[in-house]
Amino acid sequence: SYQPSQGSDDDWDDDWDDSSTVADEPGALGSSYPDYEAAGGAPGRYRLSTRSEPSRGGGHPSGHPHPPGGGGAAKSSATVSRNLNRFSTFVKSGGEAFVLGEASGFVKDGDKLCVVLGPRGPEWQENPYPFQCSIEDPTKQTKFKGMKSYIAYKLVPSHTGQQVHRRYKHFDWLYGRLAEKFPVISVPHLPEKQATGRFEEDFISKRRKGLAWWMDHMCSHPVLAQCDAFQHFLTCPSTDEKAWKQGKRKAEKDEMVGANFFLTISVPTGPGASLDLQEVESQVDGFKAFTKKMDESALQLNHTANEFARKQVTGFKKEYQKVGHSFKCLSQAFELDQQAFSSGLNQAIAFTAEAYDAIGDLFADQPRQDLDPVMDLLALYQGHLANFPDIIHVQKGALTKVKESKRHVEEGKMELTKAEGIQERCNIISFATLAEINHFHKIRVRDFKSQMQHFLQQQILFFQKVTQKLEEALHKYDSV
């Protein structure tokens, strides 16, 4: 392969990732996490529950979900079967518990995620304060008196202007948190890890470019860009280890995950705001077919580009330099003729040989200008495409529960109000899924337009350089 990638990364032993958690430290919960104290009418929060009736018996701490199966939950889910596959994405993501009405918790204003109706259907509400973040100057650093080396990247978010330094393991931690928190959002995959050659210039440069693409997709996403864990990652000073640990643990103790995540989604209400479930199913099926086809074509293009780059770096370079060498041999043979009028021709042929040699080098250098960036983009999108089967599975699971509840109402096994509750909660998941699909298409058009323009501009520049070399060689014959 033109650019081999290897297995794992060493960046697992952590100077900050110790084994302690907030729960292990007496008193830490109250002091570090004022947000999760008992509600008591604190501003900027409201209680949300998907339960169709209050849980009996009480006694549960405010803000924490009631145990499944207690009180109303048992009754509301009694006639809608549970998924027997505990490892199903629908179950693991909390989608099933949410749709069946078992999610209950406090949602702070800062946790609310709004879906709005745009010209193309449901969309995530735009980030009112958009920003970018550059990733620059990867530098090799050491710790433990030089016994351990690592690469640190300089991040400069435009909304703060304050630079911070992060290692790959910090990116990896953030990715894990966000992938767990947002079951219906495609969190872009990080560039691959690598065990050997981590400090080689080419690898560092390639990884920086991959992280730059990743960062661009994070900042472009209206939900991910505003997430507390991401903002902590971008803004916490590199030197303040205490603040880093505090924010890290806060993210790890986030209660708005699983079934509770779906409570944070706010969708359009009122006339004309409800979704036609058949239409939703048709749109999602269409998108599923689209992602399958895109994945196949991206793999094919990646393979073709990889093969073409390999040929340019080795085959084309070698072939052009062979031609150059042959011209050089001819000019050396002509030099045996001592006639004065021959020297101009000999020099022109020798120059032609050099031109072909230089063209060979141009071919070898070209992939990093045009094909590499295309393959970097394809790698990022293959990560997105790998996320969507799970997102679609959550939405499909919700639709299945709606169909089941409708059937039970017709058979007289379920009250209409409970079935309507299930449909309403499925509606929320559908709005979020369609908003994510819309966002994916929006950035896909932006990215592929920009990358294809770059690719063709670089190709044009390349052939102009080749033409220039040939024209220079041609003009050498004018004075012969």
PDB file of C-alpha atoms in Angstrom, residues 146-432:
ATOM      1  CA  GLY A 146      13.134  12.193  29.030  1.00  0.00           C
ATOM      2  CA  MET A 147      12.092   8.555  29.514  1.00  0.00           C
ATOM      3  CA  LYS A 148       8.785   9.039  27.695  1.00  0.00           C
ATOM      4  CA  SER A 149       8.284  11.025  24.491  1.00  0.00           C
ATOM      5  CA  TYR A 150       5.070  12.208  22.894  1.00  0.00           C
ATOM      6  CA  ILE A 151       3.805  14.642  20.265  1.00  0.00           C
ATOM      7  CA  ALA A 152       1.808  17.670  21.412  1.00  0.00           C
ATOM      8  CA  TYR A 153      -0.347  19.711  19.006  1.00  0.00           C
ATOM      9  CA  LYS A 154      -1.023  23.434  19.396  1.00  0.00           C
ATOM     10  CA  LEU A 155      -4.737  24.249  19.214  1.00  0.00           C
ATOM     11  CA  VAL A 156      -5.911  27.841  18.740  1.00  0.00           C
ATOM     12  CA  PRO A 157      -9.728  28.248  18.933  1.00  0.00           C
ATOM     13  CA  SER A 158     -10.880  31.442  17.199  1.00  0.00           C
ATOM     14  CA  HIS A 159     -13.484  32.273  19.887  1.00  0.00           C
ATOM     15  CA  THR A 160     -10.856  32.496  22.657  1.00  0.00           C
ATOM     16  CA  GLY A 161      -7.610  33.127  20.744  1.00  0.00           C
ATOM     17  CA  GLN A 162      -5.821  31.284  23.589  1.00  0.00           C
ATOM     18  CA  GLN A 163      -3.562  28.425  22.527  1.00  0.00           C
ATOM     19  CA  VAL A 164      -3.626  25.072  24.344  1.00  0.00           C
ATOM     20  CA  HIS A 165      -1.539  21.945  23.766  1.00  0.00           C
ATOM     21  CA  ARG A 166      -3.131  18.513  23.454  1.00  0.00           C
ATOM     22  CA  ARG A 167      -1.796  15.017  22.852  1.00  0.00           C
ATOM     23  CA  TYR A 168      -3.461  12.358  20.728  1.00  0.00           C
ATOM     24  CA  LYS A 169      -4.694  10.577  23.879  1.00  0.00           C
ATOM     25  CA  HIS A 170      -6.641  13.733  24.824  1.00  0.00           C
ATOM     26  CA  PHE A 171      -8.394  13.631  21.438  1.00  0.00           C
ATOM     27  CA  ASP A 172      -9.022   9.920  21.987  1.00  0.00           C
ATOM     28  CA  TRP A 173     -10.586  10.533  25.420  1.00  0.00           C
ATOM     29  CA  LEU A 174     -12.852  13.254  24.003  1.00  0.00           C
ATOM     30  CA  TYR A 175     -13.945  11.058  21.099  1.00  0.00           C
ATOM     31  CA  GLY A 176     -14.933   8.270  23.525  1.00  0.00           C
ATOM     32  CA  ARG A 177     -17.011  10.640  25.670  1.00  0.00           C
ATOM     33  CA  LEU A 178     -18.859  12.179  22.731  1.00  0.00           C
ATOM     34  CA  ALA A 179     -19.523   8.867  20.954  1.00  0.00           C
ATOM     35  CA  GLU A 180     -21.147   7.597  24.172  1.00  0.00           C
ATOM     36  CA  LYS A 181     -23.132  10.783  24.833  1.00  0.00           C
ATOM     37  CA  PHE A 182     -24.640  11.355  21.368  1.00  0.00           C
ATOM     38  CA  PRO A 183     -26.210   8.129  20.020  1.00  0.00           C
ATOM     39  CA  VAL A 184     -27.924   9.853  17.051  1.00  0.00           C
ATOM     40  CA  ILE A 185     -25.038  12.146  16.079  1.00  0.00           C
ATOM     41  CA  SER A 186     -22.134  11.025  13.894  1.00  0.00           C
ATOM     42  CA  VAL A 187     -18.992  11.893  15.856  1.00  0.00           C
ATOM     43  CA  PRO A 188     -16.137  11.931  13.288  1.00  0.00           C
ATOM     44  CA  HIS A 189     -13.542   9.186  13.751  1.00  0.00           C
ATOM     45  CA  LEU A 190      -9.992  10.184  14.653  1.00  0.00           C
ATOM     46  CA  PRO A 191      -7.052   9.414  12.335  1.00  0.00           C
ATOM     47  CA  GLU A 192      -5.716   5.906  12.916  1.00  0.00           C
ATOM     48  CA  LYS A 193      -3.296   5.089  15.696  1.00  0.00           C
ATOM     49  CA  GLN A 194       0.193   3.883  14.896  1.00  0.00           C
ATOM     50  CA  ALA A 195       2.655   1.879  16.966  1.00  0.00           C
ATOM     51  CA  THR A 196       5.904   2.472  15.101  1.00  0.00           C
ATOM     52  CA  GLY A 197       7.267   5.496  13.300  1.00  0.00           C
ATOM     53  CA  ARG A 198       5.165   7.851  15.435  1.00  0.00           C
ATOM     54  CA  PHE A 199       7.897  10.492  15.433  1.00  0.00           C
ATOM     55  CA  GLU A 200       8.630  10.396  11.706  1.00  0.00           C
ATOM     56  CA  GLU A 201       7.980  13.694   9.972  1.00  0.00           C
ATOM     57  CA  ASP A 202       5.645  12.279   7.307  1.00  0.00           C
ATOM     58  CA  PHE A 203       3.483  10.494   9.876  1.00  0.00           C
ATOM     59  CA  ILE A 204       3.259  13.565  12.143  1.00  0.00           C
ATOM     60  CA  SER A 205       2.325  15.757   9.179  1.00  0.00           C
ATOM     61  CA  LYS A 206      -0.315  13.267   7.970  1.00  0.00           C
ATOM     62  CA  ARG A 207      -1.813  12.935  11.447  1.00  0.00           C
ATOM     63  CA  ARG A 208      -1.938  16.725  11.890  1.00  0.00           C
ATOM     64  CA  LYS A 209      -3.864  17.026   8.606  1.00  0.00           C
ATOM     65  CA  GLY A 210      -6.249  14.256   9.721  1.00  0.00           C
ATOM     66  CA  LEU A 211      -6.805  15.976  13.074  1.00  0.00           C
ATOM     67  CA  ALA A 212      -7.392  19.295  11.255  1.00  0.00           C
ATOM     68  CA  TRP A 213     -10.192  17.668   9.210  1.00  0.00           C
ATOM     69  CA  TRP A 214     -11.585  16.120  12.409  1.00  0.00           C
ATOM     70  CA  MET A 215     -11.514  19.488  14.182  1.00  0.00           C
ATOM     71  CA  ASP A 216     -13.227  21.202  11.258  1.00  0.00           C
ATOM     72  CA  HIS A 217     -16.095  18.694  11.416  1.00  0.00           C
ATOM     73  CA  MET A 218     -16.388  19.115  15.191  1.00  0.00           C
ATOM     74  CA  CYS A 219     -16.522  22.924  14.966  1.00  0.00           C
ATOM     75  CA  SER A 220     -18.991  22.758  12.047  1.00  0.00           C
ATOM     76  CA  HIS A 221     -21.498  20.625  13.967  1.00  0.00           C
ATOM     77  CA  PRO A 222     -24.071  22.789  15.795  1.00  0.00           C
ATOM     78  CA  VAL A 223     -24.387  20.278  18.667  1.00  0.00           C
ATOM     79  CA  LEU A 224     -20.856  18.912  19.037  1.00  0.00           C
ATOM     80  CA  ALA A 225     -19.276  22.385  18.842  1.00  0.00           C
ATOM     81  CA  GLN A 226     -21.277  23.592  21.864  1.00  0.00           C
ATOM     82  CA  CYS A 227     -20.869  20.460  23.987  1.00  0.00           C
ATOM     83  CA  ASP A 228     -19.315  21.120  27.422  1.00  0.00           C
ATOM     84  CA  ALA A 229     -16.702  18.348  27.090  1.00  0.00           C
ATOM     85  CA  PHE A 230     -15.516  19.722  23.728  1.00  0.00           C
ATOM     86  CA  GLN A 231     -15.361  23.286  25.054  1.00  0.00           C
ATOM     87  CA  HIS A 232     -13.378  22.054  28.068  1.00  0.00           C
ATOM     88  CA  PHE A 233     -10.993  20.278  25.674  1.00  0.00           C
ATOM     89  CA  LEU A 234     -10.511  23.486  23.647  1.00  0.00           C
ATOM     90  CA  THR A 235     -10.225  26.004  26.469  1.00  0.00           C
ATOM     91  CA  CYS A 236      -8.755  24.388  29.600  1.00  0.00           C
ATOM     92  CA  PRO A 237      -5.177  25.724  30.024  1.00  0.00           C
ATOM     93  CA  SER A 238      -2.568  23.026  29.313  1.00  0.00           C
ATOM     94  CA  THR A 239      -0.739  23.855  32.559  1.00  0.00           C
ATOM     95  CA  ASP A 240      -3.769  23.640  34.878  1.00  0.00           C
ATOM     96  CA  GLU A 241      -3.887  19.928  35.659  1.00  0.00           C
ATOM     97  CA  LYS A 242      -6.454  20.370  38.447  1.00  0.00           C
ATOM     98  CA  ALA A 243      -8.918  22.167  36.143  1.00  0.00           C
ATOM     99  CA  TRP A 244      -8.357  19.544  33.445  1.00  0.00           C
ATOM    100  CA  LYS A 245      -9.132  16.672  35.832  1.00  0.00           C
ATOM    101  CA  GLN A 246     -12.189  18.453  37.209  1.00  0.00           C
ATOM    102  CA  GLY A 247     -13.653  19.026  33.727  1.00  0.00           C
ATOM    103  CA  LYS A 248     -12.715  15.520  32.647  1.00  0.00           C
ATOM    104  CA  ARG A 249     -14.543  13.948  35.583  1.00  0.00           C
ATOM    105  CA  LYS A 250     -17.522  16.226  35.121  1.00  0.00           C
ATOM    106  CA  ALA A 251     -17.810  14.968  31.532  1.00  0.00           C
ATOM    107  CA  GLU A 252     -17.492  11.371  32.732  1.00  0.00           C
ATOM    108  CA  LYS A 253     -20.269  11.911  35.309  1.00  0.00           C
ATOM    109  CA  ASP A 254     -22.631  13.520  32.782  1.00  0.00           C
ATOM    110  CA  GLU A 255     -26.152  12.250  33.496  1.00  0.00           C
ATOM    111  CA  MET A 256     -27.553  13.285  30.108  1.00  0.00           C
ATOM    112  CA  VAL A 257     -26.435  10.080  28.404  1.00  0.00           C
ATOM    113  CA  GLY A 258     -28.325   6.927  27.470  1.00  0.00           C
ATOM    114  CA  ALA A 259     -32.101   7.308  27.717  1.00  0.00           C
ATOM    115  CA  ASN A 260     -31.683  10.725  29.376  1.00  0.00           C
ATOM    116  CA  PHE A 261     -29.879  12.085  26.307  1.00  0.00           C
ATOM    117  CA  PHE A 262     -33.141  11.910  24.352  1.00  0.00           C
ATOM    118  CA  LEU A 263     -34.836  14.076  27.024  1.00  0.00           C
ATOM    119  CA  THR A 264     -32.550  16.946  26.016  1.00  0.00           C
ATOM    120  CA  ILE A 265     -33.888  17.075  22.440  1.00  0.00           C
ATOM    121  CA  SER A 266     -36.426  19.828  21.823  1.00  0.00           C
ATOM    122  CA  VAL A 267     -38.456  19.501  18.606  1.00  0.00           C
ATOM    123  CA  PRO A 268     -40.876  21.789  16.722  1.00  0.00           C
ATOM    124  CA  THR A 269     -44.450  21.771  18.031  1.00  0.00           C
ATOM    125  CA  GLY A 270     -47.775  23.047  16.791  1.00  0.00           C
ATOM    126  CA  PRO A 271     -49.703  22.560  13.528  1.00  0.00           C
ATOM    127  CA  GLY A 272     -47.684  21.041  10.707  1.00  0.00           C
ATOM    128  CA  ALA A 273     -44.782  20.149  12.983  1.00  0.00           C
ATOM    129  CA  SER A 274     -45.490  16.432  13.417  1.00  0.00           C
ATOM    130  CA  LEU A 275     -43.738  13.989  11.119  1.00  0.00           C
ATOM    131  CA  ASP A 276     -45.415  11.414   8.920  1.00  0.00           C
ATOM    132  CA  LEU A 277     -43.814   8.183  10.129  1.00  0.00           C
ATOM    133  CA  GLN A 278     -44.174   6.475   6.738  1.00  0.00           C
ATOM    134  CA  GLU A 279     -42.402   9.376   5.091  1.00  0.00           C
ATOM    135  CA  VAL A 280     -39.675   9.295   7.759  1.00  0.00           C
ATOM    136  CA  GLU A 281     -39.184   5.576   7.176  1.00  0.00           C
ATOM    137  CA  SER A 282     -38.921   6.161   3.426  1.00  0.00           C
ATOM    138  CA  GLN A 283     -36.353   8.973   3.911  1.00  0.00           C
ATOM    139  CA  VAL A 284     -34.259   6.902   6.313  1.00  0.00           C
ATOM    140  CA  ASP A 285     -34.352   3.878   3.966  1.00  0.00           C
ATOM    141  CA  GLY A 286     -33.257   6.145   1.109  1.00  0.00           C
ATOM    142  CA  PHE A 287     -30.390   7.474   3.196  1.00  0.00           C
ATOM    143  CA  LYS A 288     -29.392   3.936   4.187  1.00  0.00           C
ATOM    144  CA  ALA A 289     -29.152   2.977   0.485  1.00  0.00           C
ATOM    145  CA  PHE A 290     -27.205   6.187  -0.188  1.00  0.00           C
ATOM    146  CA  THR A 291     -24.634   5.523   2.565  1.00  0.00           C
ATOM    147  CA  LYS A 292     -24.114   1.946   1.367  1.00  0.00           C
ATOM    148  CA  LYS A 293     -23.442   3.140  -2.191  1.00  0.00           C
ATOM    149  CA  MET A 294     -21.251   6.026  -1.015  1.00  0.00           C
ATOM    150  CA  ASP A 295     -19.229   3.672   1.172  1.00  0.00           C
ATOM    151  CA  GLU A 296     -18.632   1.295  -1.753  1.00  0.00           C
ATOM    152  CA  SER A 297     -17.616   4.111  -4.111  1.00  0.00           C
ATOM    153  CA  ALA A 298     -15.395   5.762  -1.472  1.00  0.00           C
ATOM    154  CA  LEU A 299     -13.577   2.446  -0.956  1.00  0.00           C
ATOM    155  CA  GLN A 300     -13.152   2.053  -4.709  1.00  0.00           C
ATOM    156  CA  LEU A 301     -11.883   5.621  -5.169  1.00  0.00           C
ATOM    157  CA  ASN A 302      -9.512   5.227  -2.237  1.00  0.00           C
ATOM    158  CA  HIS A 303      -8.107   2.029  -3.733  1.00  0.00           C
ATOM    159  CA  THR A 304      -7.757   3.639  -7.189  1.00  0.00           C
ATOM    160  CA  ALA A 305      -6.112   6.798  -5.805  1.00  0.00           C
ATOM    161  CA  ASN A 306      -3.775   4.698  -3.650  1.00  0.00           C
ATOM    162  CA  GLU A 307      -2.747   2.589  -6.625  1.00  0.00           C
ATOM    163  CA  PHE A 308      -2.331   5.644  -8.883  1.00  0.00           C
ATOM    164  CA  ALA A 309      -0.198   7.404  -6.236  1.00  0.00           C
ATOM    165  CA  ARG A 310       1.977   4.290  -5.889  1.00  0.00           C
ATOM    166  CA  LYS A 311       2.501   4.183  -9.667  1.00  0.00           C
ATOM    167  CA  GLN A 312       3.460   7.874  -9.749  1.00  0.00           C
ATOM    168  CA  VAL A 313       5.927   7.566  -6.866  1.00  0.00           C
ATOM    169  CA  THR A 314       7.641   4.466  -8.260  1.00  0.00           C
ATOM    170  CA  GLY A 315       6.615   3.508 -11.832  1.00  0.00           C
ATOM    171  CA  PHE A 316       6.109   6.876 -13.570  1.00  0.00           C
ATOM    172  CA  LYS A 317       9.176   8.423 -11.955  1.00  0.00           C
ATOM    173  CA  LYS A 318      11.284   5.454 -13.005  1.00  0.00           C
ATOM    174  CA  GLU A 319       9.937   5.436 -16.589  1.00  0.00           C
ATOM    175  CA  TYR A 320      10.507   9.183 -17.168  1.00  0.00           C
ATOM    176  CA  GLN A 321      14.000   8.927 -15.712  1.00  0.00           C
ATOM    177  CA  LYS A 322      14.715   5.967 -17.991  1.00  0.00           C
ATOM    178  CA  VAL A 323      13.807   8.143 -20.976  1.00  0.00           C
ATOM    179  CA  GLY A 324      16.024  10.915 -19.559  1.00  0.00           C
ATOM    180  CA  HIS A 325      18.903   8.492 -19.111  1.00  0.00           C
ATOM    181  CA  SER A 326      18.554   7.308 -22.733  1.00  0.00           C
ATOM    182  CA  PHE A 327      18.694  10.909 -24.026  1.00  0.00           C
ATOM    183  CA  LYS A 328      21.741  11.490 -21.830  1.00  0.00           C
ATOM    184  CA  CYS A 329      23.485   8.466 -23.375  1.00  0.00           C
ATOM    185  CA  LEU A 330      22.698   9.830 -26.857  1.00  0.00           C
ATOM    186  CA  SER A 331      24.173  13.238 -26.005  1.00  0.00           C
ATOM    187  CA  GLN A 332      27.303  11.563 -24.595  1.00  0.00           C
ATOM    188  CA  ALA A 333      27.673   9.595 -27.849  1.00  0.00           C
ATOM    189  CA  PHE A 334      27.316  12.799 -29.905  1.00  0.00           C
ATOM    190  CA  GLU A 335      30.035  14.457 -27.824  1.00  0.00           C
ATOM    191  CA  LEU A 336      32.543  12.087 -29.436  1.00  0.00           C
ATOM    192  CA  ASP A 337      32.059  14.192 -32.566  1.00  0.00           C
ATOM    193  CA  GLN A 338      34.523  17.073 -32.121  1.00  0.00           C
ATOM    194  CA  GLN A 339      32.956  19.366 -34.758  1.00  0.00           C
ATOM    195  CA  ALA A 340      32.192  22.841 -33.338  1.00  0.00           C
ATOM    196  CA  PHE A 341      28.724  23.067 -34.867  1.00  0.00           C
ATOM    197  CA  SER A 342      27.650  19.868 -32.997  1.00  0.00           C
ATOM    198  CA  SER A 343      28.077  21.271 -29.474  1.00  0.00           C
ATOM    199  CA  GLY A 344      24.726  23.179 -29.456  1.00  0.00           C
ATOM    200  CA  LEU A 345      22.827  20.014 -30.335  1.00  0.00           C
ATOM    201  CA  ASN A 346      24.687  17.960 -27.732  1.00  0.00           C
ATOM    202  CA  GLN A 347      23.843  20.502 -25.018  1.00  0.00           C
ATOM    203  CA  ALA A 348      20.170  20.660 -26.078  1.00  0.00           C
ATOM    204  CA  ILE A 349      19.837  16.858 -25.943  1.00  0.00           C
ATOM    205  CA  ALA A 350      21.586  16.801 -22.520  1.00  0.00           C
ATOM    206  CA  PHE A 351      19.102  19.471 -21.332  1.00  0.00           C
ATOM    207  CA  THR A 352      16.193  17.341 -22.632  1.00  0.00           C
ATOM    208  CA  ALA A 353      17.575  14.429 -20.581  1.00  0.00           C
ATOM    209  CA  GLU A 354      17.589  16.642 -17.456  1.00  0.00           C
ATOM    210  CA  ALA A 355      14.030  17.818 -18.203  1.00  0.00           C
ATOM    211  CA  TYR A 356      12.760  14.229 -18.280  1.00  0.00           C
ATOM    212  CA  ASP A 357      14.634  13.459 -15.076  1.00  0.00           C
ATOM    213  CA  ALA A 358      12.969  16.477 -13.396  1.00  0.00           C
ATOM    214  CA  ILE A 359       9.532  15.454 -14.749  1.00  0.00           C
ATOM    215  CA  GLY A 360      10.050  12.055 -13.084  1.00  0.00           C
ATOM    216  CA  ASP A 361      10.621  13.846  -9.750  1.00  0.00           C
ATOM    217  CA  LEU A 362       7.511  15.980 -10.316  1.00  0.00           C
ATOM    218  CA  PHE A 363       5.437  12.811 -10.737  1.00  0.00           C
ATOM    219  CA  ALA A 364       6.831  11.344  -7.511  1.00  0.00           C
ATOM    220  CA  ASP A 365       6.088  14.521  -5.507  1.00  0.00           C
ATOM    221  CA  GLN A 366       2.616  15.118  -6.944  1.00  0.00           C
ATOM    222  CA  PRO A 367       0.430  12.706  -4.896  1.00  0.00           C
ATOM    223  CA  ARG A 368       1.044  14.607  -1.679  1.00  0.00           C
ATOM    224  CA  GLN A 369      -0.358  17.723  -3.403  1.00  0.00           C
ATOM    225  CA  ASP A 370      -3.549  16.274  -4.881  1.00  0.00           C
ATOM    226  CA  LEU A 371      -4.269  12.589  -4.171  1.00  0.00           C
ATOM    227  CA  ASP A 372      -3.287  12.547  -0.489  1.00  0.00           C
ATOM    228  CA  PRO A 373      -5.816  15.243   0.502  1.00  0.00           C
ATOM    229  CA  VAL A 374      -8.568  13.356  -1.375  1.00  0.00           C
ATOM    230  CA  MET A 375      -7.688  10.147   0.495  1.00  0.00           C
ATOM    231  CA  ASP A 376      -7.631  12.022   3.829  1.00  0.00           C
ATOM    232  CA  LEU A 377     -11.149  13.275   3.131  1.00  0.00           C
ATOM    233  CA  LEU A 378     -12.343   9.799   2.123  1.00  0.00           C
ATOM    234  CA  ALA A 379     -10.924   8.366   5.359  1.00  0.00           C
ATOM    235  CA  LEU A 380     -12.875  10.924   7.404  1.00  0.00           C
ATOM    236  CA  TYR A 381     -16.103  10.179   5.543  1.00  0.00           C
ATOM    237  CA  GLN A 382     -15.642   6.426   5.823  1.00  0.00           C
ATOM    238  CA  GLY A 383     -15.663   7.019   9.588  1.00  0.00           C
ATOM    239  CA  HIS A 384     -18.970   8.913   9.306  1.00  0.00           C
ATOM    240  CA  LEU A 385     -20.444   6.197   7.101  1.00  0.00           C
ATOM    241  CA  ALA A 386     -19.465   3.562   9.669  1.00  0.00           C
ATOM    242  CA  ASN A 387     -21.458   5.502  12.319  1.00  0.00           C
ATOM    243  CA  PHE A 388     -24.751   5.681  10.454  1.00  0.00           C
ATOM    244  CA  PRO A 389     -25.900   2.014  10.673  1.00  0.00           C
ATOM    245  CA  ASP A 390     -26.120   2.406  14.473  1.00  0.00           C
ATOM    246  CA  ILE A 391     -27.907   5.782  14.209  1.00  0.00           C
ATOM    247  CA  ILE A 392     -30.393   4.295  11.724  1.00  0.00           C
ATOM    248  CA  HIS A 393     -30.848   1.239  13.973  1.00  0.00           C
ATOM    249  CA  VAL A 394     -31.941   3.476  16.881  1.00  0.00           C
ATOM    250  CA  GLN A 395     -34.510   5.221  14.677  1.00  0.00           C
ATOM    251  CA  LYS A 396     -35.752   1.926  13.205  1.00  0.00           C
ATOM    252  CA  GLY A 397     -36.126   0.460  16.703  1.00  0.00           C
ATOM    253  CA  ALA A 398     -38.305   3.401  17.719  1.00  0.00           C
ATOM    254  CA  LEU A 399     -40.490   2.990  14.610  1.00  0.00           C
ATOM    255  CA  THR A 400     -40.940  -0.713  15.387  1.00  0.00           C
ATOM    256  CA  LYS A 401     -42.247   0.151  18.889  1.00  0.00           C
ATOM    257  CA  VAL A 402     -44.757   2.622  17.379  1.00  0.00           C
ATOM    258  CA  LYS A 403     -46.080  -0.007  14.953  1.00  0.00           C
ATOM    259  CA  GLU A 404     -46.349  -2.512  17.792  1.00  0.00           C
ATOM    260  CA  SER A 405     -48.213  -0.053  20.042  1.00  0.00           C
ATOM    261  CA  LYS A 406     -50.680   0.811  17.255  1.00  0.00           C
ATOM    262  CA  ARG A 407     -51.403  -2.870  16.777  1.00  0.00           C
ATOM    263  CA  HIS A 408     -51.994  -3.303  20.529  1.00  0.00           C
ATOM    264  CA  VAL A 409     -54.425  -0.371  20.574  1.00  0.00           C
ATOM    265  CA  GLU A 410     -56.401  -1.954  17.721  1.00  0.00           C
ATOM    266  CA  GLU A 411     -56.479  -5.242  19.650  1.00  0.00           C
ATOM    267  CA  GLY A 412     -57.605  -3.427  22.823  1.00  0.00           C
ATOM    268  CA  LYS A 413     -54.462  -4.368  24.729  1.00  0.00           C
ATOM    269  CA  MET A 414     -53.180  -0.811  25.216  1.00  0.00           C
ATOM    270  CA  GLU A 415     -54.653   2.551  26.089  1.00  0.00           C
ATOM    271  CA  LEU A 416     -54.548   5.103  23.274  1.00  0.00           C
ATOM    272  CA  THR A 417     -52.752   7.688  25.452  1.00  0.00           C
ATOM    273  CA  LYS A 418     -49.831   5.311  26.034  1.00  0.00           C
ATOM    274  CA  ALA A 419     -49.538   4.568  22.314  1.00  0.00           C
ATOM    275  CA  GLU A 420     -49.597   8.304  21.605  1.00  0.00           C
ATOM    276  CA  GLY A 421     -46.780   8.779  24.145  1.00  0.00           C
ATOM    277  CA  ILE A 422     -44.685   6.165  22.363  1.00  0.00           C
ATOM    278  CA  GLN A 423     -45.368   7.847  19.004  1.00  0.00           C
ATOM    279  CA  GLU A 424     -44.442  11.263  20.424  1.00  0.00           C
ATOM    280  CA  ARG A 425     -41.118   9.979  21.752  1.00  0.00           C
ATOM    281  CA  CYS A 426     -40.405   8.192  18.452  1.00  0.00           C
ATOM    282  CA  ASN A 427     -41.103  11.554  16.797  1.00  0.00           C
ATOM    283  CA  ILE A 428     -38.282  13.123  18.852  1.00  0.00           C
ATOM    284  CA  ILE A 429     -35.801  10.438  17.733  1.00  0.00           C
ATOM    285  CA  SER A 430     -36.976  10.852  14.115  1.00  0.00           C
ATOM    286  CA  PHE A 431     -36.503  14.638  14.212  1.00  0.00           C
ATOM    287  CA  ALA A 432     -32.966  14.213  15.576  1.00  0.00           C
TER     288      ALA A 432
END
